Tab-separated table of C-alpha atoms in Angstrom:
chain	number	residue	atom	x	y	z
Z	1	MET	CA	-11.838	27.652	4.828
Z	2	ALA	CA	-9.106	29.831	6.327
Z	3	HIS	CA	-5.788	28.148	6.903
Z	4	LYS	CA	-3.842	28.839	10.094
Z	5	THR	CA	-0.951	31.224	9.479
Z	6	LYS	CA	1.461	29.247	11.656
Z	7	ARG	CA	3.056	26.517	9.572
Z	8	THR	CA	5.469	23.789	10.591
Z	9	ALA	CA	7.796	21.262	8.968
Z	10	VAL	CA	6.060	18.381	7.289
Z	11	TYR	CA	7.672	15.038	6.636
Z	12	LEU	CA	5.618	12.562	4.634
Z	13	LEU	CA	7.453	9.341	3.923
Z	14	THR	CA	6.660	6.354	1.712
Z	15	ALA	CA	3.328	7.608	0.407
Z	16	THR	CA	1.152	5.581	-1.943
Z	17	ILE	CA	0.245	7.459	-5.131
Z	18	ALA	CA	-3.306	7.447	-6.456
Z	19	PHE	CA	-4.541	8.991	-9.719
Z	20	THR	CA	-7.118	8.241	-12.420
Z	21	GLY	CA	-9.784	9.650	-14.687
Z	22	MET	CA	-10.657	13.253	-15.462
Z	23	GLY	CA	-12.923	15.911	-13.969
Z	24	MET	CA	-15.332	16.005	-11.035
Z	25	THR	CA	-17.841	18.062	-9.146
Z	26	ALA	CA	-19.513	17.523	-5.789
Z	27	GLN	CA	-22.176	15.528	-7.605
Z	28	ALA	CA	-19.774	12.660	-8.410
Z	29	SER	CA	-20.837	9.054	-7.853
Z	30	SER	CA	-20.355	7.807	-4.294
Z	31	ILE	CA	-18.647	4.619	-5.476
Z	32	LEU	CA	-14.858	4.759	-5.147
Z	33	PRO	CA	-12.807	3.664	-8.153
Z	34	GLY	CA	-11.857	0.007	-8.215
Z	35	GLY	CA	-10.917	-2.709	-10.637
Z	36	GLY	CA	-13.587	-2.911	-13.322
Z	37	VAL	CA	-15.915	-0.356	-11.692
Z	38	SER	CA	-17.321	2.264	-14.075
Z	39	LEU	CA	-18.118	5.645	-12.572
Z	40	ALA	CA	-20.250	8.406	-14.023
Z	41	LEU	CA	-18.649	11.681	-12.923
Z	42	GLU	CA	-20.249	14.998	-13.690
Z	43	ASN	CA	-17.936	17.696	-15.054
Z	44	GLY	CA	-20.067	20.692	-15.901
Z	45	ASN	CA	-22.760	19.126	-18.089
Z	46	LYS	CA	-20.603	16.273	-19.321
Z	47	LEU	CA	-20.521	12.777	-17.835
Z	48	GLU	CA	-17.279	10.822	-18.033
Z	49	ASP	CA	-16.581	7.152	-17.285
Z	50	VAL	CA	-13.701	6.217	-15.007
Z	51	THR	CA	-12.515	2.618	-14.657
Z	52	GLU	CA	-8.958	2.916	-13.326
Z	53	ASP	CA	-7.857	1.212	-10.094
Z	54	LYS	CA	-6.165	3.536	-7.605
Z	55	SER	CA	-4.721	0.589	-5.645
Z	56	SER	CA	-2.509	-0.376	-8.606
Z	57	LEU	CA	-0.249	2.613	-8.173
Z	58	PRO	CA	3.324	2.319	-6.895
Z	59	ILE	CA	4.765	3.500	-3.581
Z	60	GLN	CA	6.930	6.628	-3.479
Z	61	SER	CA	8.904	8.380	-0.766
Z	62	ILE	CA	8.745	12.160	-0.418
Z	63	ILE	CA	10.077	14.659	2.082
Z	64	GLU	CA	8.383	18.037	2.212
Z	65	SER	CA	9.699	20.876	4.355
Z	66	ILE	CA	7.680	23.974	5.164
Z	67	PRO	CA	9.435	26.687	7.246
Z	68	LEU	CA	7.889	27.859	10.486
Z	69	ALA	CA	6.434	31.323	10.708
Z	70	ASN	CA	8.759	32.483	13.540
Z	71	SER	CA	12.256	31.595	14.715
Z	72	ASP	CA	11.157	30.487	18.202
Z	73	ALA	CA	8.788	27.907	16.819
Z	74	ALA	CA	11.439	26.812	14.316
Z	75	GLN	CA	13.606	25.621	17.181
Z	76	ALA	CA	10.880	23.359	18.565
Z	77	GLU	CA	10.553	19.781	17.362
Z	78	PRO	CA	7.264	19.541	15.415
Z	79	THR	CA	4.718	17.109	16.767
Z	80	GLU	CA	2.732	14.703	14.621
Z	81	GLU	CA	-0.290	16.990	14.944
Z	82	ASP	CA	1.801	19.953	13.774
Z	83	MET	CA	2.737	18.009	10.669
Z	84	PHE	CA	-0.816	16.876	9.981
Z	85	ARG	CA	-2.115	20.471	10.184
Z	86	ASN	CA	-0.109	21.250	7.070
Z	87	LEU	CA	-1.812	18.534	5.046
Z	88	VAL	CA	-4.603	19.179	2.568
Z	89	ILE	CA	-6.881	16.120	2.496
Z	90	ALA	CA	-9.497	15.566	-0.209
Z	91	GLN	CA	-12.991	14.928	1.167
Z	92	VAL	CA	-15.057	14.070	-1.893
Z	93	ASP	CA	-17.109	11.210	-3.269
Z	94	SER	CA	-14.479	10.377	-5.863
Z	95	TYR	CA	-11.660	12.809	-6.705
Z	96	VAL	CA	-10.767	16.470	-7.125
Z	97	ASN	CA	-8.648	17.922	-9.924
Z	98	VAL	CA	-5.266	19.507	-9.306
Z	99	ARG	CA	-5.027	22.471	-11.708
Z	100	SER	CA	-2.229	24.705	-12.946
Z	101	THR	CA	-3.965	27.886	-11.710
Z	102	SER	CA	-6.541	28.788	-9.063
Z	103	SER	CA	-9.336	28.604	-11.608
Z	104	GLU	CA	-11.499	25.964	-13.256
Z	105	GLU	CA	-9.944	27.166	-16.504
Z	106	GLY	CA	-6.546	25.929	-15.349
Z	107	GLU	CA	-4.976	22.883	-16.962
Z	108	ILE	CA	-5.588	19.592	-15.140
Z	109	LEU	CA	-2.200	18.423	-13.840
Z	110	GLY	CA	-3.342	15.528	-11.683
Z	111	LYS	CA	-5.980	14.410	-9.214
Z	112	LEU	CA	-6.510	13.758	-5.521
Z	113	TYR	CA	-8.833	10.913	-4.582
Z	114	ASP	CA	-11.016	10.942	-1.484
Z	115	ASN	CA	-8.779	10.879	1.611
Z	116	SER	CA	-5.679	11.511	-0.514
Z	117	VAL	CA	-3.250	14.118	0.770
Z	118	GLY	CA	-1.081	16.991	-0.341
Z	119	THR	CA	1.112	19.500	1.487
Z	120	PHE	CA	-0.351	22.996	1.985
Z	121	ILE	CA	1.577	25.833	0.323
Z	122	SER	CA	-0.877	28.749	0.185
Z	123	GLU	CA	-4.539	29.749	-0.146
Z	124	GLU	CA	-5.858	31.885	-2.971
Z	125	ASN	CA	-9.437	32.812	-3.911
Z	126	GLY	CA	-11.004	29.672	-2.463
Z	127	TRP	CA	-8.250	27.394	-3.758
Z	128	TYR	CA	-5.388	25.644	-1.945
Z	129	GLN	CA	-2.023	25.488	-3.604
Z	130	ILE	CA	-0.512	22.096	-2.729
Z	131	ASN	CA	2.311	19.739	-3.488
Z	132	SER	CA	1.368	16.065	-3.698
Z	133	GLY	CA	3.629	13.429	-5.161
Z	134	SER	CA	5.244	15.114	-8.174
Z	135	VAL	CA	2.300	17.458	-8.717
Z	136	THR	CA	2.247	21.088	-7.576
Z	137	GLY	CA	-0.968	22.943	-8.318
Z	138	TYR	CA	-4.340	24.128	-7.038
Z	139	VAL	CA	-7.355	22.260	-5.662
Z	140	LYS	CA	-10.713	23.796	-4.863
Z	141	ALA	CA	-10.845	24.391	-1.098
Z	142	GLU	CA	-14.484	23.340	-0.773
Z	143	TYR	CA	-13.504	19.759	-1.634
Z	144	CYS	CA	-10.642	19.540	0.891
Z	145	VAL	CA	-9.788	20.130	4.534
Z	146	THR	CA	-6.599	21.428	6.130
Z	147	GLY	CA	-5.431	22.863	9.429
Z	148	ASP	CA	-7.114	21.492	12.563
Z	149	ALA	CA	-9.763	19.695	10.504
Z	150	ALA	CA	-7.066	17.603	8.810
Z	151	VAL	CA	-5.496	16.290	12.013
Z	152	GLU	CA	-8.045	13.622	12.955
Z	153	ILE	CA	-8.664	12.599	9.345
Z	154	ALA	CA	-4.921	12.134	8.801
Z	155	LYS	CA	-4.756	9.794	11.794
Z	156	GLN	CA	-7.592	7.726	10.337
Z	157	VAL	CA	-6.496	7.512	6.691
Z	158	GLY	CA	-2.734	7.237	7.171
Z	159	LYS	CA	-0.986	3.967	7.948
Z	160	ARG	CA	1.825	4.177	10.496
Z	161	ILE	CA	4.656	1.910	9.356
Z	162	ALA	CA	7.896	0.828	11.038
Z	163	THR	CA	10.612	-0.286	8.619
Z	164	VAL	CA	13.284	-2.536	10.143
Z	165	THR	CA	16.802	-1.113	9.775
Z	166	THR	CA	18.834	-3.941	11.308
Z	167	GLU	CA	19.591	-7.420	9.904
Z	168	THR	CA	17.282	-9.295	12.285
Z	169	LEU	CA	15.025	-7.723	14.893
Z	170	TYR	CA	13.408	-9.485	17.847
Z	171	VAL	CA	9.747	-8.811	18.562
Z	172	ARG	CA	9.034	-9.064	22.293
Z	173	ALA	CA	5.920	-9.765	24.334
Z	174	GLU	CA	6.288	-6.470	26.220
Z	175	ALA	CA	8.198	-3.226	25.755
Z	176	SER	CA	11.354	-4.469	27.456
Z	177	THR	CA	14.501	-6.345	26.476
Z	178	GLU	CA	13.880	-8.589	29.489
Z	179	CYS	CA	10.630	-9.952	28.041
Z	180	ASP	CA	10.105	-13.085	25.964
Z	181	ILE	CA	10.788	-13.042	22.226
Z	182	ILE	CA	7.651	-13.924	20.240
Z	183	GLY	CA	9.163	-13.652	16.760
Z	184	MET	CA	11.863	-12.282	14.477
Z	185	VAL	CA	11.594	-9.951	11.491
Z	186	PRO	CA	14.212	-9.329	8.782
Z	187	GLN	CA	15.789	-6.093	7.621
Z	188	ALA	CA	13.567	-3.891	5.421
Z	189	ALA	CA	10.354	-5.525	6.677
Z	190	ASP	CA	7.425	-3.088	6.846
Z	191	LEU	CA	5.414	-3.518	10.044
Z	192	LEU	CA	2.036	-1.979	10.820
Z	193	VAL	CA	2.287	0.081	14.022
Z	194	MET	CA	-0.520	-0.471	16.511
Z	195	GLU	CA	0.752	1.680	19.388
Z	196	GLU	CA	3.704	3.951	20.185
Z	197	THR	CA	5.425	4.581	23.528
Z	198	GLU	CA	8.756	6.072	24.553
Z	199	GLY	CA	11.431	4.052	22.772
Z	200	TRP	CA	9.100	1.233	21.684
Z	201	VAL	CA	6.327	0.552	19.185
Z	202	LYS	CA	3.749	-2.218	19.180
Z	203	VAL	CA	3.555	-3.976	15.821
Z	204	ASP	CA	1.586	-6.714	14.132
Z	205	ILE	CA	3.535	-9.796	12.993
Z	206	GLU	CA	2.527	-13.321	12.019
Z	207	GLU	CA	3.044	-14.674	15.546
Z	208	GLY	CA	0.844	-11.934	17.045
Z	209	GLN	CA	1.244	-8.392	18.303
Z	210	GLY	CA	4.482	-7.523	20.066
Z	211	TRP	CA	6.953	-4.733	20.777
Z	212	ILE	CA	10.119	-3.584	18.994
Z	213	SER	CA	12.655	-0.927	19.923
Z	214	THR	CA	12.499	2.304	17.909
Z	215	GLU	CA	16.312	2.222	17.859
Z	216	TYR	CA	16.172	-0.353	15.079
Z	217	VAL	CA	13.350	0.972	12.900
Z	218	SER	CA	12.427	4.074	10.937
Z	219	LEU	CA	8.858	5.325	11.425
Z	220	HIS	CA	6.731	6.958	8.774
Z	221	SER	CA	3.111	7.424	7.735
Z	222	GLU	CA	1.782	6.235	4.408
Z	223	PHE	CA	-0.828	8.314	2.611
Z	224	VAL	CA	-2.439	8.229	-0.799
Z	225	GLN	CA	-1.183	11.129	-2.937
Z	226	ALA	CA	-1.691	12.619	-6.370
Z	227	GLU	CA	-0.201	11.383	-9.617
Z	228	SER	CA	0.429	13.492	-12.695
Z	229	ARG	CA	-1.105	12.680	-16.052
Z	230	GLU	CA	2.328	11.826	-17.426
Z	231	GLU	CA	3.011	9.469	-14.533
Z	232	GLU	CA	-0.279	7.714	-15.116
Z	233	GLU	CA	0.605	7.064	-18.740
Z	234	ARG	CA	4.008	5.669	-17.779
Z	235	ARG	CA	2.485	3.555	-15.003
Z	236	LEU	CA	-0.152	1.997	-17.223
Z	237	ALA	CA	2.435	1.247	-19.911
Z	238	LYS	CA	4.724	-0.350	-17.322
Z	239	GLU	CA	1.911	-2.495	-15.923
Z	240	GLU	CA	1.036	-3.709	-19.401
Z	241	GLU	CA	4.687	-4.547	-20.083
Z	242	GLU	CA	4.955	-6.424	-16.766
Z	243	ARG	CA	1.860	-8.451	-17.640
Z	244	ARG	CA	3.281	-9.248	-21.060
Z	245	LYS	CA	6.634	-10.364	-19.656
Z	246	ALA	CA	5.012	-12.456	-16.932
Z	247	GLN	CA	2.761	-14.203	-19.431
Z	248	ALA	CA	5.700	-14.888	-21.752
Z	249	ALA	CA	7.767	-16.336	-18.901
Z	250	ALA	CA	4.857	-18.433	-17.709
Z	251	ALA	CA	4.280	-19.954	-21.130
Z	252	ALA	CA	7.631	-21.723	-20.903
Z	253	ALA	CA	6.613	-23.444	-17.655
Z	254	GLN	CA	2.988	-24.091	-18.576
Z	255	ALA	CA	3.467	-27.458	-20.285
Z	256	ALA	CA	5.395	-28.910	-17.355
Z	257	GLN	CA	2.877	-27.522	-14.897
Z	258	ALA	CA	-0.032	-29.026	-16.825
Z	259	ALA	CA	1.666	-32.414	-16.639
Z	260	ALA	CA	2.177	-32.041	-12.904
Z	261	ASN	CA	-1.460	-31.088	-12.398
Z	262	ALA	CA	-2.608	-34.064	-14.444
Z	263	SER	CA	-0.637	-36.426	-12.216
Z	264	THR	CA	-2.342	-35.132	-9.071
Z	265	THR	CA	-5.215	-37.420	-8.038
Z	266	GLN	CA	-8.552	-36.061	-6.919
Z	267	GLU	CA	-7.952	-37.455	-3.402
Z	268	GLU	CA	-4.802	-35.339	-3.068
Z	269	ILE	CA	-6.574	-32.098	-3.831
Z	270	THR	CA	-7.712	-30.510	-0.582
Z	271	TYR	CA	-8.569	-27.015	-1.786
Z	272	ALA	CA	-10.501	-26.068	-4.920
Z	273	VAL	CA	-8.845	-23.343	-6.996
Z	274	SER	CA	-11.049	-21.540	-9.497
Z	275	GLY	CA	-11.553	-18.133	-11.068
Z	276	GLY	CA	-9.052	-15.657	-12.453
Z	277	SER	CA	-6.426	-16.398	-15.052
Z	278	GLU	CA	-5.216	-19.848	-16.010
Z	279	MET	CA	-1.683	-18.993	-14.891
Z	280	GLY	CA	-2.900	-17.568	-11.588
Z	281	GLN	CA	-4.675	-20.855	-10.926
Z	282	ALA	CA	-1.515	-22.753	-11.842
Z	283	VAL	CA	0.488	-20.706	-9.326
Z	284	ALA	CA	-2.054	-21.388	-6.575
Z	285	ASN	CA	-2.206	-25.118	-7.323
Z	286	TYR	CA	1.577	-25.366	-7.404
Z	287	ALA	CA	1.899	-23.551	-4.068
Z	288	LEU	CA	-0.643	-25.874	-2.439
Z	289	GLN	CA	1.605	-28.883	-3.100
Z	290	PHE	CA	3.894	-27.700	-0.295
Z	291	VAL	CA	1.311	-27.381	2.483
Z	292	GLY	CA	2.654	-29.146	5.557
Z	293	ASN	CA	6.309	-28.421	4.800
Z	294	PRO	CA	8.340	-26.500	7.391
Z	295	TYR	CA	8.830	-22.784	7.935
Z	296	VAL	CA	12.490	-21.733	8.174
Z	297	TYR	CA	13.443	-18.136	8.908
Z	298	GLY	CA	15.405	-16.809	5.920
Z	299	GLY	CA	14.760	-20.017	3.964
Z	300	THR	CA	13.724	-20.362	0.317
Z	301	SER	CA	13.290	-24.149	-0.050
Z	302	LEU	CA	9.747	-25.257	-0.770
Z	303	THR	CA	10.517	-28.710	0.615
Z	304	ASN	CA	13.113	-28.170	3.349
Z	305	GLY	CA	11.787	-24.853	4.619
Z	306	ALA	CA	11.072	-21.272	3.616
Z	307	ASP	CA	9.917	-18.086	5.284
Z	308	CYS	CA	6.910	-16.169	3.983
Z	309	SER	CA	8.591	-14.130	1.239
Z	310	GLY	CA	10.982	-16.993	0.440
Z	311	PHE	CA	7.958	-19.220	-0.156
Z	312	VAL	CA	6.284	-16.706	-2.493
Z	313	MET	CA	9.582	-16.060	-4.287
Z	314	SER	CA	10.275	-19.755	-4.858
Z	315	VAL	CA	6.742	-20.538	-6.022
Z	316	TYR	CA	6.859	-17.777	-8.624
Z	317	ALA	CA	10.397	-18.728	-9.669
Z	318	ASN	CA	8.883	-21.988	-10.971
Z	319	PHE	CA	6.938	-19.862	-13.449
Z	320	GLY	CA	9.898	-17.789	-14.576
Z	321	VAL	CA	9.069	-14.760	-12.425
Z	322	SER	CA	11.796	-13.221	-10.259
Z	323	LEU	CA	10.521	-11.698	-7.000
Z	324	PRO	CA	12.466	-10.176	-4.085
Z	325	HIS	CA	13.041	-12.101	-0.862
Z	326	SER	CA	11.228	-9.342	1.035
Z	327	ASP	CA	7.648	-8.757	2.137
Z	328	ALA	CA	8.130	-4.999	1.638
Z	329	GLY	CA	9.518	-5.609	-1.851
Z	330	ASP	CA	6.521	-7.770	-2.766
Z	331	ARG	CA	4.254	-4.758	-2.139
Z	332	THR	CA	5.702	-3.095	-5.254
Z	333	GLN	CA	5.552	-6.066	-7.641
Z	334	GLY	CA	3.069	-6.465	-10.503
Z	335	TYR	CA	0.018	-4.235	-10.216
Z	336	GLY	CA	-2.497	-3.535	-7.485
Z	337	VAL	CA	-5.852	-5.167	-6.824
Z	338	ASP	CA	-8.601	-3.130	-5.181
Z	339	GLY	CA	-9.637	-5.157	-2.161
Z	340	LEU	CA	-9.974	-8.824	-1.239
Z	341	ALA	CA	-13.324	-9.031	-3.038
Z	342	ASN	CA	-11.434	-8.592	-6.336
Z	343	ALA	CA	-8.561	-10.987	-5.541
Z	344	GLN	CA	-7.885	-13.942	-7.834
Z	345	PRO	CA	-5.849	-17.137	-7.383
Z	346	GLY	CA	-2.142	-16.416	-7.655
Z	347	ASP	CA	-2.363	-12.867	-6.286
Z	348	ILE	CA	0.189	-11.907	-3.632
Z	349	VAL	CA	-1.508	-10.806	-0.406
Z	350	CYS	CA	0.679	-8.478	1.692
Z	351	TYR	CA	0.357	-7.987	5.439
Z	352	SER	CA	2.424	-6.273	8.107
Z	353	GLY	CA	5.746	-8.105	7.803
Z	354	HIS	CA	4.178	-11.044	5.965
Z	355	VAL	CA	2.991	-12.262	2.537
Z	356	GLY	CA	0.985	-15.165	1.142
Z	357	ILE	CA	-0.548	-16.400	-2.116
Z	358	TYR	CA	-4.304	-16.146	-2.675
Z	359	ILE	CA	-5.922	-19.441	-3.729
Z	360	GLY	CA	-9.550	-18.326	-4.027
Z	361	GLY	CA	-12.523	-18.722	-1.730
Z	362	GLY	CA	-11.173	-16.091	0.657
Z	363	GLN	CA	-8.081	-18.179	1.496
Z	364	ILE	CA	-4.306	-17.919	1.176
Z	365	VAL	CA	-1.473	-20.446	1.282
Z	366	HIS	CA	1.574	-19.159	3.142
Z	367	ALA	CA	4.657	-20.049	5.150
Z	368	SER	CA	3.141	-18.891	8.411
Z	369	SER	CA	5.536	-19.534	11.309
Z	370	SER	CA	7.998	-22.052	12.718
Z	371	ARG	CA	5.144	-23.499	14.781
Z	372	THR	CA	2.692	-24.033	11.898
Z	373	GLY	CA	4.840	-24.336	8.771
Z	374	ILE	CA	3.207	-23.857	5.353
Z	375	ILE	CA	-0.554	-23.737	5.816
Z	376	VAL	CA	-3.815	-22.458	4.352
Z	377	SER	CA	-5.547	-19.627	6.215
Z	378	ASN	CA	-8.452	-17.235	5.865
Z	379	ALA	CA	-7.066	-14.288	3.870
Z	380	GLY	CA	-8.777	-11.787	6.156
Z	381	TYR	CA	-7.243	-13.122	9.357
Z	382	ARG	CA	-5.084	-9.975	9.578
Z	383	GLU	CA	-5.290	-6.462	8.131
Z	384	ILE	CA	-4.238	-6.512	4.469
Z	385	LEU	CA	-1.822	-3.775	3.370
Z	386	ALA	CA	-1.883	-4.571	-0.363
Z	387	ILE	CA	-2.822	-7.182	-2.952
Z	388	ARG	CA	-0.565	-7.460	-6.008
Z	389	ARG	CA	-1.243	-9.354	-9.228
Z	390	ILE	CA	1.506	-10.829	-11.406
Z	391	PHE	CA	-0.608	-12.813	-13.911
């Protein structure tokens, strides 16, 4: 596929990394990698099993800049479509290798999963040279798209996020400061953008969809990107260490929690918690004790009032785990879970500007709003941005 010669500046911010396994051809299994899923991927005549979970990878921020081909164009502000034309997006059943040279003999430096992105650098002998995450190398062009073909795909696979840059931001019913306030969001909250207009963006918050001024947010698109082999090794080691520390901290609180559970009568238990780890169940059961208590913006008290991230933070503090008082910060804690179908009690479910604790059976317990307080809801009631597991 020929790439357009005109190239513009590309800014990709806060991109989610994805990387696992080794080797692929177009005959790879159609099942995407997920927790506990084994894939048979054909690499030449050899089949290899892949079981890694791409959703467990951390979030990075990158800024790529590609100069324009002529000085006149360089003076023009690039549009979103201009930026997306300079992406290389993998379109495969599973993943495509990023190699050190434009040859299948090149060393494997990293991988791009289906719908993952890199920044176009050049084209050579049917290969695209790209930069993605910390990896710069070559991917086979037949497994990727770029130029005009990448524009619509980028709009579909990228998540548009508004990050709040002021201490407290009002969300309004309409795109005007004269309209009613439907909710408030704290600094650093990540909000899913539903619509953009001049000076305003429509976002999704717990109280519903509303409008915020672009003066008080930074806008970026999140994409899945490549991860180097070295980064994968460090990531897996870090996840294992986090699990070990969390389990050690939880052991200290386990005896007291068991006693508290034993004192709870059957009549008091409204929701059944089952599946997953013993400590995950303990977290869910502990959190459920506070259903009916109030929501307080900025609060962290499980009895007198907490907001969504304050509730999650305080629940986990009981088990010796320190979490940030931030929904955006919770998206980087522990390790990722691939989809709601794989969620277990105790997992942190992250939404646009909101978080809750999964209790099993497709439900979460969360400090919802000042109107509802701490309640139990269907976990799929809003679009899920991430699911993170501590235990």
